[in-house]
Amino acid sequence: MKIKKGFALRNIAGCEIVVPVGTASDSFNGMITLNDSAAFFWTLLQKETTVDEMVNKTLSEYEIDSATARKDIEAFVATLRENNILDE
């Protein structure tokens, strides 16, 4: 899975915000504000990856246990799926 083309992460006034660009703005109106860990997940999803790979990279980056990392990643991925932002 990875982020669909047509969505960009921007830093606006110190906030990480996902905005639709190009034709994606026809079907997705608005923006999504991300916290630091969600922005990290977003960058991982710029390339084809799996939840397991994301968990491993998150454990290398943050002081967090595996179960919590997996729960957070799965919740983030579910939100992206609900908004049709992932290519799978």
Coordinates of C-alpha atoms in Angstrom, one line a residue:
M1 CA 0.0 0.0 0.0
K2 CA 1.0 3.6 -0.5
I3 CA -0.4 7.1 -0.7
K4 CA -2.3 7.8 -3.9
K5 CA -1.0 10.4 -6.3
G6 CA -2.7 13.7 -5.8
F7 CA -2.1 14.3 -2.1
A8 CA 0.7 16.3 -0.7
L9 CA 2.1 16.8 2.8
R10 CA 2.8 20.5 3.5
N11 CA 4.2 22.3 6.5
I12 CA 2.0 25.4 7.1
A13 CA 2.9 27.6 10.0
G14 CA 4.5 24.7 11.8
C15 CA 1.6 22.3 11.2
E16 CA 1.8 19.2 9.0
I17 CA -1.2 19.3 6.7
V18 CA -2.2 16.9 3.9
V19 CA -3.9 18.7 0.9
P20 CA -5.3 17.3 -2.3
V21 CA -3.6 18.5 -5.5
G22 CA -4.6 18.3 -9.1
T23 CA -7.6 16.1 -9.9
A24 CA -7.7 14.7 -6.3
S25 CA -9.2 18.0 -5.2
D26 CA -12.3 17.1 -7.3
S27 CA -13.2 14.2 -5.0
F28 CA -11.6 15.3 -1.7
N29 CA -12.5 18.7 -0.3
G30 CA -10.6 19.9 2.7
M31 CA -7.3 19.0 4.4
I32 CA -6.1 16.7 7.1
T33 CA -3.9 18.0 10.0
L34 CA -1.3 15.4 11.1
N35 CA 0.6 15.1 14.4
D36 CA 4.3 14.2 14.3
S37 CA 3.8 10.4 14.3
A38 CA 1.1 10.6 11.7
A39 CA 3.4 12.7 9.5
F40 CA 6.1 10.1 10.0
F41 CA 3.6 7.4 8.9
W42 CA 2.7 9.5 5.9
T43 CA 6.3 9.7 4.8
L44 CA 6.6 5.9 5.1
L45 CA 3.6 5.5 2.9
Q46 CA 5.2 7.6 0.1
K47 CA 6.7 4.3 -1.1
E48 CA 5.0 0.9 -1.3
T49 CA 5.1 -0.6 2.3
T50 CA 3.2 -2.9 4.7
V51 CA 2.0 -2.4 8.2
D52 CA 4.7 -4.7 9.5
E53 CA 7.4 -2.6 7.8
M54 CA 5.9 0.5 9.2
V55 CA 5.9 -0.9 12.7
N56 CA 9.5 -1.8 12.4
K57 CA 10.5 1.6 11.2
T58 CA 8.4 3.3 13.9
L59 CA 10.1 1.2 16.6
S60 CA 13.4 2.5 15.3
E61 CA 12.3 6.1 15.4
Y62 CA 10.1 6.3 18.5
E63 CA 10.3 4.9 22.0
I64 CA 7.1 3.0 21.8
D65 CA 6.1 -0.7 22.2
S66 CA 5.2 -2.8 19.2
A67 CA 1.5 -3.2 20.1
T68 CA 1.0 0.5 20.5
A69 CA 2.8 1.3 17.3
R70 CA 0.7 -1.3 15.4
K71 CA -2.5 0.0 16.9
D72 CA -1.6 3.6 15.9
I73 CA -0.6 2.7 12.4
E74 CA -3.7 0.6 11.8
A75 CA -5.9 3.4 13.0
F76 CA -4.0 5.9 10.7
V77 CA -4.3 3.5 7.7
A78 CA -8.0 3.0 8.4
T79 CA -8.6 6.7 8.2
L80 CA -6.7 6.9 4.9
R81 CA -8.8 4.0 3.6
E82 CA -12.0 5.7 4.7
N83 CA -11.0 8.8 2.7
N84 CA -9.8 6.8 -0.3
I85 CA -6.3 8.1 0.0
L86 CA -4.4 4.7 -0.3
D87 CA -3.5 2.7 -3.3
E88 CA -3.6 -1.0 -2.3

